[in-house]
Coordinates of C-alpha atoms and ligand atoms in Angstrom, one line a residue:
X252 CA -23.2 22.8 -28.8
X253 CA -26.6 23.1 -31.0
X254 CA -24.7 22.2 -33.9
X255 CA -22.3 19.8 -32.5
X256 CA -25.6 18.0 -31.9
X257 CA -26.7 18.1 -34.6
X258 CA -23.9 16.5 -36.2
X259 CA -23.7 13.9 -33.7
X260 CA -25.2 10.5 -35.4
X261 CA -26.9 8.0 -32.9
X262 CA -24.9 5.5 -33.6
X263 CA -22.3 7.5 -31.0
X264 CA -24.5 6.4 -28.1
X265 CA -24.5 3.5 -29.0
X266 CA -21.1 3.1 -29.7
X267 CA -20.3 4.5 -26.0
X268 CA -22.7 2.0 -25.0
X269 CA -19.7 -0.7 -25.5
X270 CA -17.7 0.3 -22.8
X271 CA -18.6 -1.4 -19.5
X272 CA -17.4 1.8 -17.6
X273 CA -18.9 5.5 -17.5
X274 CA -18.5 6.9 -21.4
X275 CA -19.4 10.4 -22.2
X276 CA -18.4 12.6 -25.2
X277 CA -18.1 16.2 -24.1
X278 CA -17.6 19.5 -25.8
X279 CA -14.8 22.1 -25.4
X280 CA -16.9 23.8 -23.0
X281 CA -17.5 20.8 -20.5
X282 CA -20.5 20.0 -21.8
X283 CA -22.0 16.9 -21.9
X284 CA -22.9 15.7 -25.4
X285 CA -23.8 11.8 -25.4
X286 CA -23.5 9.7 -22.3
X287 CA -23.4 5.6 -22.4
X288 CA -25.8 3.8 -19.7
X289 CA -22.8 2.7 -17.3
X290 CA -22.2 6.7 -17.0
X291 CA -26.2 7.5 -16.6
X292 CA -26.1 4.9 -14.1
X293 CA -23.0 6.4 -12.1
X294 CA -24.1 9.7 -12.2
X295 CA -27.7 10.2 -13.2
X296 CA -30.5 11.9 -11.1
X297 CA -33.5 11.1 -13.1
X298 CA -32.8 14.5 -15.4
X299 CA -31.2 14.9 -18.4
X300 CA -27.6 15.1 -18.5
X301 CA -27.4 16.4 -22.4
X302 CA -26.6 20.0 -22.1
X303 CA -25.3 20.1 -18.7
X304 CA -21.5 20.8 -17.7
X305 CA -19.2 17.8 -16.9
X306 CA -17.6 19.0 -13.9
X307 CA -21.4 20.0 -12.1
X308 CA -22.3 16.8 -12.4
X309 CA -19.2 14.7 -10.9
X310 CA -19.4 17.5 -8.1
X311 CA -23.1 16.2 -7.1
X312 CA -21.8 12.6 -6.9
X313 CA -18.2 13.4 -4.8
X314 CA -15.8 13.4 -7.3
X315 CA -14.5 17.0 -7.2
X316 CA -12.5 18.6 -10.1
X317 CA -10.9 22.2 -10.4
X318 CA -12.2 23.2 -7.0
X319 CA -10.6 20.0 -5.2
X320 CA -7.4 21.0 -6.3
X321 CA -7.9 18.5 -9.1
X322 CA -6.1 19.0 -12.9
X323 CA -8.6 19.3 -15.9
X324 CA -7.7 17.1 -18.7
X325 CA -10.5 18.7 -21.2
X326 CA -8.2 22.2 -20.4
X327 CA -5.1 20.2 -20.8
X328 CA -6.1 18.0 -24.2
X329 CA -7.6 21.4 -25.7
X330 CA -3.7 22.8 -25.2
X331 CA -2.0 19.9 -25.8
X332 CA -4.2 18.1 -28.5
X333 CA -3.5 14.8 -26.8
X334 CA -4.5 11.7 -25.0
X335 CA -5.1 12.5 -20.7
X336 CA -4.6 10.4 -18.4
X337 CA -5.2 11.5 -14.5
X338 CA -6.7 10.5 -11.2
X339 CA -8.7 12.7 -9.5
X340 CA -10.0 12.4 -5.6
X341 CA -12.7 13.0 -4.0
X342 CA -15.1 12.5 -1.0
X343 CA -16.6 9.1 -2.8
X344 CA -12.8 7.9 -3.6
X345 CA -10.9 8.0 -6.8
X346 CA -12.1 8.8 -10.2
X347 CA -9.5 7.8 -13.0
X348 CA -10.3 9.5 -16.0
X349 CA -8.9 9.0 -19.7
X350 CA -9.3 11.5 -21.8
X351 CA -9.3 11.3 -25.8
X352 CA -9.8 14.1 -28.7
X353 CA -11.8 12.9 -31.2
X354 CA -10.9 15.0 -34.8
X355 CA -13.1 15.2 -38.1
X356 CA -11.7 14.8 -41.8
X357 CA -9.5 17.7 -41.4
X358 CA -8.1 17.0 -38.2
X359 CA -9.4 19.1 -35.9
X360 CA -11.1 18.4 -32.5
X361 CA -14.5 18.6 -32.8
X362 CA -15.4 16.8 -29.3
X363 CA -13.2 14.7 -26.7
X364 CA -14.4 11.0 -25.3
X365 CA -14.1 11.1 -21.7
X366 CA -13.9 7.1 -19.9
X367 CA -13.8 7.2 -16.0
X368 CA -12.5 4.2 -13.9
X369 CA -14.0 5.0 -10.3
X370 CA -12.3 3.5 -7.3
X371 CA -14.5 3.5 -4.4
X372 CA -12.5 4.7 -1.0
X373 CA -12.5 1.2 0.4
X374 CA -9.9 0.2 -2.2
X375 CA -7.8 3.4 -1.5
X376 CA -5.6 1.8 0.7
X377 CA -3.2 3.3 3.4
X378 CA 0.1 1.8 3.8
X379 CA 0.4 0.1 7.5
X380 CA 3.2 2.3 9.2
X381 CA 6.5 1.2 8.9
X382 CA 8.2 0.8 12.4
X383 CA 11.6 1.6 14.1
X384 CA 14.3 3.8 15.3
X385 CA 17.4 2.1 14.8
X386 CA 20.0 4.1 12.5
X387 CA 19.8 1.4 10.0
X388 CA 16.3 2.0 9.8
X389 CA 16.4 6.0 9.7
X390 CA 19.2 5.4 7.0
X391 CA 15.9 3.6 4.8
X392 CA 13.1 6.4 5.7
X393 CA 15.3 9.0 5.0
X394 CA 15.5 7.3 1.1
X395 CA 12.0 6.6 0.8
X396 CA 11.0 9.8 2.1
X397 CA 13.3 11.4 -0.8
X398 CA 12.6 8.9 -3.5
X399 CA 8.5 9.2 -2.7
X400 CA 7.7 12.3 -4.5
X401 CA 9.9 12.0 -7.3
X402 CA 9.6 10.4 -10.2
X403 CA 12.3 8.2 -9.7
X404 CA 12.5 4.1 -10.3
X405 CA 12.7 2.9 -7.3
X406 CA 14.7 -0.6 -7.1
X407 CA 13.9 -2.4 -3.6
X408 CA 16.4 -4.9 -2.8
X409 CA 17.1 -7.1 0.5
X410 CA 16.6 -10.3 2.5
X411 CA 12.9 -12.1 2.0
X412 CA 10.5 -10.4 4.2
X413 CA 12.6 -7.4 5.2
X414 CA 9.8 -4.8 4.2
X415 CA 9.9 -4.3 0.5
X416 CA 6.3 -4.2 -0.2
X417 CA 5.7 -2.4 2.4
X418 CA 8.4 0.0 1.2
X419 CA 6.6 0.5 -2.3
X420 CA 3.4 1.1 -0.9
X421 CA 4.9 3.6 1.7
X422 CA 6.5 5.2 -1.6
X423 CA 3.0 5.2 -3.3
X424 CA 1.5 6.9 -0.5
X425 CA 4.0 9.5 -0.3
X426 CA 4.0 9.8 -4.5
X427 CA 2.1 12.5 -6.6
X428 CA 0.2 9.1 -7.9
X429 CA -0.5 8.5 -4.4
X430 CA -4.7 8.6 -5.3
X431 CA -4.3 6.1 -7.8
X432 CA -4.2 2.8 -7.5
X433 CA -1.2 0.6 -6.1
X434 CA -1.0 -2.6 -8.1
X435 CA 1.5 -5.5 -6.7
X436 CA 2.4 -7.5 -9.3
X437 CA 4.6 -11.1 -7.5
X438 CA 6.9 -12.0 -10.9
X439 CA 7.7 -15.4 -9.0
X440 CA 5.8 -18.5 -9.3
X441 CA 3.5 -18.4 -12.8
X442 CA 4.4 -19.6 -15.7
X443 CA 5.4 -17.3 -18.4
X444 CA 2.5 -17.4 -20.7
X445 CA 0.0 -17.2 -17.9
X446 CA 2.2 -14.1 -16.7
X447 CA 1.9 -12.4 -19.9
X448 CA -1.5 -12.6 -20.1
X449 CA -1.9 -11.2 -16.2
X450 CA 0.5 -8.5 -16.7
X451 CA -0.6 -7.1 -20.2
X452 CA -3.6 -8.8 -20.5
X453 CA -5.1 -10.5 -23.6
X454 CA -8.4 -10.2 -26.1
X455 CA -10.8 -12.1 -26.6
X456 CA -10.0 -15.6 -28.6
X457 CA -6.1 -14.8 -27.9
X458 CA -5.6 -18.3 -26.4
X459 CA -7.9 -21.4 -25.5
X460 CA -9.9 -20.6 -22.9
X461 CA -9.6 -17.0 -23.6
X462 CA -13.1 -16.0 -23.3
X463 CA -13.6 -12.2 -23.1
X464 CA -11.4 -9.4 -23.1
X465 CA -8.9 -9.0 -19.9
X466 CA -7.3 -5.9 -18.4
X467 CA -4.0 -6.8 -17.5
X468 CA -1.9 -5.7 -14.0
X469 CA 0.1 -2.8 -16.5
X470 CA -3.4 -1.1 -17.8
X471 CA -5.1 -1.6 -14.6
X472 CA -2.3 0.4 -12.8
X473 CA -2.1 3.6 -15.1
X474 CA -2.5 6.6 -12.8
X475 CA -1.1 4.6 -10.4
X476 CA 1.7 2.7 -9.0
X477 CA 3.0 -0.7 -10.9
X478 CA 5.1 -2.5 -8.1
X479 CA 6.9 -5.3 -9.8
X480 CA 7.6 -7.4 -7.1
X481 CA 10.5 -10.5 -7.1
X482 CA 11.7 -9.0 -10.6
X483 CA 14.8 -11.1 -10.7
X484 CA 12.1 -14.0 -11.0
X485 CA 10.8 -12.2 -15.0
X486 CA 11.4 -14.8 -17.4
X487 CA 14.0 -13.8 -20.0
X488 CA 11.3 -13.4 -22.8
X489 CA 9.6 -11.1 -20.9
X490 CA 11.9 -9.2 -19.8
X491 CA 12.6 -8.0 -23.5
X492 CA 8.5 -6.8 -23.9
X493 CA 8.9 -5.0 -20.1
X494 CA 11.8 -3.0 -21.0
X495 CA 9.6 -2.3 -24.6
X496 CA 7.0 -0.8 -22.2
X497 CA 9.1 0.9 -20.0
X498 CA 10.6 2.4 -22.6
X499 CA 7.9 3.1 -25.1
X500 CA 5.0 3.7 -22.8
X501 CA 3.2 1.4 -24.7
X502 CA 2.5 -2.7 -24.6
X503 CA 0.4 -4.8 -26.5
X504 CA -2.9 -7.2 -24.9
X505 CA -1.5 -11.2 -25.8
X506 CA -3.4 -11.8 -29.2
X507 CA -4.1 -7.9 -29.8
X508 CA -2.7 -5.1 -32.1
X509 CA -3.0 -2.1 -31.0
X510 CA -0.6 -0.5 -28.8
X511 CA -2.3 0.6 -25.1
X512 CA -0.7 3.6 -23.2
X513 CA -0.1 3.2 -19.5
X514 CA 1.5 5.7 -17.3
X515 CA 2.2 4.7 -13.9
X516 CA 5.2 5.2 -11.6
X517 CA 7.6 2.2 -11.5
X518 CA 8.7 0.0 -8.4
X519 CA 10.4 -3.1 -8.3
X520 CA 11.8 -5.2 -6.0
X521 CA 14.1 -8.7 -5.2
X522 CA 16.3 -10.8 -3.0
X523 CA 18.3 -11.9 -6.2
X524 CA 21.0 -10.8 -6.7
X525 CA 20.9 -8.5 -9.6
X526 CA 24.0 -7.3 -10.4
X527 CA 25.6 -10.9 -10.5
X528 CA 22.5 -11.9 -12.8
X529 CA 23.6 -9.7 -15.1
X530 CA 27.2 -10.6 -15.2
X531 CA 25.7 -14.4 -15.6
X532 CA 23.4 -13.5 -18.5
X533 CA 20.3 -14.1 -16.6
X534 CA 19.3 -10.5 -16.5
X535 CA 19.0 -8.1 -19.5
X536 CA 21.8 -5.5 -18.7
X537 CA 19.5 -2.8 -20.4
X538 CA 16.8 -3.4 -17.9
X539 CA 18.4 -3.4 -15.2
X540 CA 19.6 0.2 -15.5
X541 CA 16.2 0.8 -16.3
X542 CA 15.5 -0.3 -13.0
X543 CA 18.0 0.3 -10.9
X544 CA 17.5 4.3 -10.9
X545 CA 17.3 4.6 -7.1
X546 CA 18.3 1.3 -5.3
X547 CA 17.5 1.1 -1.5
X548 CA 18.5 -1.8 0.7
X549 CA 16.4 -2.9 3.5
X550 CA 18.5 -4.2 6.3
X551 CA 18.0 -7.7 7.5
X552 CA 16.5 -7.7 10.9
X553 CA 19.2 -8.6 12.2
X554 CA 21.2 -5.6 11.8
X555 CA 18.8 -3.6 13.2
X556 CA 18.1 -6.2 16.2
X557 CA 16.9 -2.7 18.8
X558 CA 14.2 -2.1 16.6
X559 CA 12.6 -5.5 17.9
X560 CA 10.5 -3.9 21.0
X561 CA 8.6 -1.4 18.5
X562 CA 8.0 -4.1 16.0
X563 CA 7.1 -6.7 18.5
X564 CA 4.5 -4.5 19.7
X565 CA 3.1 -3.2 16.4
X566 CA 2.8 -6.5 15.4
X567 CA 1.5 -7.1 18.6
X568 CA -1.3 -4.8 18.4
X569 CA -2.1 -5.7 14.6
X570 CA -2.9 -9.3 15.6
X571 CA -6.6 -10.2 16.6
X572 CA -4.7 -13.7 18.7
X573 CA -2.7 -11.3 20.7
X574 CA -5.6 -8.9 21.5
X575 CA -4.5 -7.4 25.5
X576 CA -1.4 -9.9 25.6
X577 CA 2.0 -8.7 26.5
X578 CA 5.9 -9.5 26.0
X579 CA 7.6 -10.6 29.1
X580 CA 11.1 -8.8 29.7
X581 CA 12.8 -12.2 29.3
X582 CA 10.6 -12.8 26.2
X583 CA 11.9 -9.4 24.7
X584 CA 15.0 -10.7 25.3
X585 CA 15.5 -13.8 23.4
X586 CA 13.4 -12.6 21.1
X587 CA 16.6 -9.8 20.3
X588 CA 19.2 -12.6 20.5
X589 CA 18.1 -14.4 17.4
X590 CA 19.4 -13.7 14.1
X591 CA 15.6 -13.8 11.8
X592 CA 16.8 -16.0 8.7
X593 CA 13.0 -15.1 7.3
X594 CA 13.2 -11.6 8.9
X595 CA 10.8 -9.1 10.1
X596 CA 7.6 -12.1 8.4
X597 CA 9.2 -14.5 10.6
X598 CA 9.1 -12.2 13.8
X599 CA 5.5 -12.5 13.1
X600 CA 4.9 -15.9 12.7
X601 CA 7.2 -16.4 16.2
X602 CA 5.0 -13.9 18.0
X603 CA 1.7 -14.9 16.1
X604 CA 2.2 -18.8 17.4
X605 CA 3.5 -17.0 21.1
X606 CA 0.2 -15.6 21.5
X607 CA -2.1 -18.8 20.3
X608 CA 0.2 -20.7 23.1
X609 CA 0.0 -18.0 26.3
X610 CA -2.5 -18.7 29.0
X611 CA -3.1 -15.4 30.2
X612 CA -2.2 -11.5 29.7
X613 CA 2.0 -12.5 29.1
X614 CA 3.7 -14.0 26.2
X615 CA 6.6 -15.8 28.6
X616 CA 10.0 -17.4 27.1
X617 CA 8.4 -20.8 27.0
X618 CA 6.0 -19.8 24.6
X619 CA 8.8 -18.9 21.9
X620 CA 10.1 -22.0 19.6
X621 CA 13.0 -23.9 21.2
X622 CA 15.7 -22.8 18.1
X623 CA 15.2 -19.0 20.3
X624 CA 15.8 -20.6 24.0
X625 CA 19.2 -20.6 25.3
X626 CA 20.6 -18.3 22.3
X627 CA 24.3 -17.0 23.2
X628 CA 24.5 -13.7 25.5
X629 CA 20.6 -14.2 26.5
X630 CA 19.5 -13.9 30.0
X631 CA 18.6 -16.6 31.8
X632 CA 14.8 -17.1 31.6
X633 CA 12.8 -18.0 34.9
X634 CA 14.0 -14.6 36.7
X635 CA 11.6 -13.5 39.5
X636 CA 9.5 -11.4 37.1
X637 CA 9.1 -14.6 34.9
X638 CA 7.8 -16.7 37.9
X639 CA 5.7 -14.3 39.4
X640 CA 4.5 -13.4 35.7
X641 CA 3.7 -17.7 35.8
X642 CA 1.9 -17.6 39.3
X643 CA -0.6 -14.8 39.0
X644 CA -1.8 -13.5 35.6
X645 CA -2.4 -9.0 37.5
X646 CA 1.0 -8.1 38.4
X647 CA 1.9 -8.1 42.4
X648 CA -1.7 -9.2 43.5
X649 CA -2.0 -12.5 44.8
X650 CA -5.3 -12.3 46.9
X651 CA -8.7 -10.8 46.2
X652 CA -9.2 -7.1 46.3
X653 CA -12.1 -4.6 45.4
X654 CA -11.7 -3.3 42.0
X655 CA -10.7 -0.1 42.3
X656 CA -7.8 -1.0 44.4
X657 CA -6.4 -3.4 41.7
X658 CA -7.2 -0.9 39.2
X659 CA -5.3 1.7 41.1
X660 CA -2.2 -1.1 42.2
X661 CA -2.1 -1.8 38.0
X662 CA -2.4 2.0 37.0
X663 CA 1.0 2.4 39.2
X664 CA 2.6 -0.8 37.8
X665 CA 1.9 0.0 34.4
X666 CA 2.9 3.7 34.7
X667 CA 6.3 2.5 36.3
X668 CA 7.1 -0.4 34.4
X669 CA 5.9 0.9 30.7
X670 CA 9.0 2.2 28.4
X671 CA 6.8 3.8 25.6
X672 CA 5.1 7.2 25.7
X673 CA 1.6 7.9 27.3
X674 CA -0.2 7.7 24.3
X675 CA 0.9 4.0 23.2
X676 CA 0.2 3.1 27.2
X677 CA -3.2 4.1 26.3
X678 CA -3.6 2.6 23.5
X679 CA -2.5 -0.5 25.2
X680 CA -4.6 0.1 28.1
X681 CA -7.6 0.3 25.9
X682 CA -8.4 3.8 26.9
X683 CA -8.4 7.6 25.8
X684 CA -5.1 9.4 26.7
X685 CA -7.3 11.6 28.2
X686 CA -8.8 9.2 30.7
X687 CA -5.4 7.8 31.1
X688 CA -4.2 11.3 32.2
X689 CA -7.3 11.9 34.4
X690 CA -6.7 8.7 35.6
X691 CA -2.6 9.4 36.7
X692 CA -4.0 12.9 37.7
X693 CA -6.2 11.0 40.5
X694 CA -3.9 8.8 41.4
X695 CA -1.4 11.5 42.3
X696 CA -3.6 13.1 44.0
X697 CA -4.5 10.0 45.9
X698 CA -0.9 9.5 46.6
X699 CA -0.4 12.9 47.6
X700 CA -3.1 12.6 50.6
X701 CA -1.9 9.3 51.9
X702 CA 0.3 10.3 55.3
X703 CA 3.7 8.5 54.9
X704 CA 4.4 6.7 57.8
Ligands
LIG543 N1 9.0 -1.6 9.2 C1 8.0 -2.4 9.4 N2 7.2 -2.2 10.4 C2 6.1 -3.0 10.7 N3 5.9 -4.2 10.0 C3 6.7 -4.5 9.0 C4 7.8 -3.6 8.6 N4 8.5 -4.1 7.6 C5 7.8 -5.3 7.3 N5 6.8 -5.5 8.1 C6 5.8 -6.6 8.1 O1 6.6 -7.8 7.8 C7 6.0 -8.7 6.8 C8 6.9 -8.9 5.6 O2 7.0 -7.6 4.9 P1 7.0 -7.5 3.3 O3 6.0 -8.5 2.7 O4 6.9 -6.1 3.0 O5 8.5 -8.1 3.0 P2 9.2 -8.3 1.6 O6 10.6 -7.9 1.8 O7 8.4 -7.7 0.5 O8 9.2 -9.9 1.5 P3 9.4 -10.8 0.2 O9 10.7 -10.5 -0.4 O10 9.3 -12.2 0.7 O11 8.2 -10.4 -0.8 C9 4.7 -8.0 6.5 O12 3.7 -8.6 7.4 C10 4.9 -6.6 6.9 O13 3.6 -6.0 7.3

């Protein structure tokens, strides 16, 4: 270490100084040489950090290594003799860390450059739980669950807004990248030289307006997941320089030379229809068997109409507008007699403008658009549950009664008319499921002490 010192000109700080993000140069035996001022900022605690061991001082700021289950990438560059890339969590969030050897005249690794991309927990996203039963649906999880944890390219194809992004991310979360991050990349809509410069990025000068240096979508998602999204929308051009990094590993920034690593796990998705694309010329053949590794259809909602009560109500619950509001039976109804052109989104925008219109605790049949009323084999609306549901927003109480009465008469309604389990009854009741059960408990208990005529 003395002599590695010793050797080290000062210029190195300074040269570590001109990356924006934490820079040290370490030894073989984690220690730290030189560290720039983004890394003294990160992790400094008013002592020196020349001298002491890497992994000691990410410990004291959260980001574990070995111990947390973590890999090294000093142990694994000393072995391998080349570049790392990993992501390591920890109780702050994510640290990615890229990992160079640097050699001397005659080759050999005299100290490694260590650059760390920290991603605070708050961007560590979960992905939102992907709802229902139906066999269709089991058919999908059972894929996804298979696909996750391999390393497979995972094509995503089906009907607008059946679930693909949510799909990729619940393949992210269940991938050994899962700690890195998840970048969604929408293929549609730009035009292509703007969408080269998002997705690889571009230097300084590259193009008017250029200004600085930009990290495109494919460097920003190494360690990660890259989910191409609406890939049957890649412009022809481009597709030639994606299947160049999928197959080489490595891209260029627009307007740069050197050749950047990125290693992430691939997703993509479409509507398009691929296959015929390809037949047409519209889609290079070779990338789409690069792509097409482990294709998984989503079903179109309406081939899995049964899983409408479970979505309806996780939507439900995830929108602030329909905050303690509830699906009349005839409401369920229609609502699982229409055919979703626009899917699963469109279920939410129905229910999202259903809620805005309802007056009280239910969403009735009136407040659904009028292309859902009067749909073939639906029941008719205005049943005796619908009109009392109109006259009195608490169920079977028309008059007023001390609260604990109501609260008792709507405990036994609620218990009796609920489909879904205890816990989601408390959940939509607003309360523990263990005060829901001590509630029940007391009310049996009542029951059981009132003398039946
Ligand atoms: N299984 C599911 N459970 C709950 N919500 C879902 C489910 N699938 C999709 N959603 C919701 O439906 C909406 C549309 O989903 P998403 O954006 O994933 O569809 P998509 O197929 O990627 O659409 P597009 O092709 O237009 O990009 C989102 O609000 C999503 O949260």
């Amino acid at each position: 270490m003395t002599d590695l010192l010793k050797q080290l000109r000062p210029e190195m700080t300074s040269l570590l100084n001109c990356f924006s993000a934490p820079a040290v140069l370490l030894c073989s035996d984690y220690t730290v040489l030189a560290a720039n001022q983004a890394y003294r900022r990160v992790f400094g605690d008013g002592k020196p950090l020349q001298g002491r061991r890497c992994y000691e001082i990410m410990a004291e700021a959260g980001y574990t290594c070995r111990q947390g289950g973590n890999q090294c990438p000093l142990d694994t560059c000393q072995r391998s003799g080349t570049d790392q890339h990993v992501v390591h969590s920890g109780t702050s969030g994510n640290a990615q860390i890229d990992l160079y050897p640097i050699r001397n005249d005659n080759a050999e690794v005299v100290y490694f450059l260590e650059l760390l991309i920290l991603i605070p927990q708050s961007v560590v996203q979960s992905a939102p739980a992907m709802v229902g039963n139906s066999p269709a649906w089991q058919d999908v999880t059972a894929l996804i669950r298979r696909a996750a944890p391999s390393e497979a390219v995972v094509l995503l194809l089906g009907e607008s807004g059946t679930g693909k992004e949510l799909a990729a991310a619940a393949i992210h979360q269940g991938s050994r990248v899962r700690n890195g991050p998840f970048v969604a990349v929408d293929c549609s809509g730009l035009p292509e030289t703007l969408f080269e410069s998002e997705l690889f990025g571009h230097e300084k000068g590259a193009f008017t307006g250029a200004h600085s240096r930009k990290i495109g979508l494919v460097e920003a998602a190494n360690g990660g997941t890259l989910f191409l999204d609406e890939i049957g929308d890649i412009p022809l051009n481009l597709q030639v320089k994606l299947l160049r990094l999928l197959e080489t590993g490595y891209f260029r920034r627009v307007g740069g030379v050197e050749p950047i690593r990125s290693q992430f796990r691939l997703i993509s998705a479409t509507h398009r229809p691929l296959e015929r694309m390809v037949e047409e010329e519209r889609f290079r053949q070779d990338l789409y068997y690069r792509l097409n590794t482990f294709p998984i259809v989503l079903p179109a909602l309406r081939e899995r109409l049964e899983d409408i009560p479970p979505l309806a109500e996780a939507i439900l619950q995830r929108l602030p507008v329909a905050k303690g509001l509830q699906l009349h039976a005839d409401t369920l109804d229609m609502l699982q007699h229409y055919d979703y052109p626009g899917n699963i989104r469109e279920l939410r925008n129905i229910l999202e403008r259903a809620a805005l219109l309802a007056d009280d605790v239910w969403i009735l049949p009136e407040h659904l658009p009028a292309n859902l009323q009067h749909l073939p084999g639906q029941k008719k609306p205005g049943t005796a549950n619908a009109v009392s549901a109109r006259q009195s927003s608490v169920p079977g109480v028309a008059e007023i009664i001390p609260l604990a009465e109501l609260e008792e008469q709507y405990l036994r309604w609620a218990r009796g008319s609920y489909g879904g389990d205890r816990r989601s009854l408390a959940q939509r009741l607003g309360v523990s499921e263990r005060t829901l059960y001590r509630k029940l408990d007391a009310l049996r208990s009542h029951t059981e002490h009132v003398v039946e005529p």
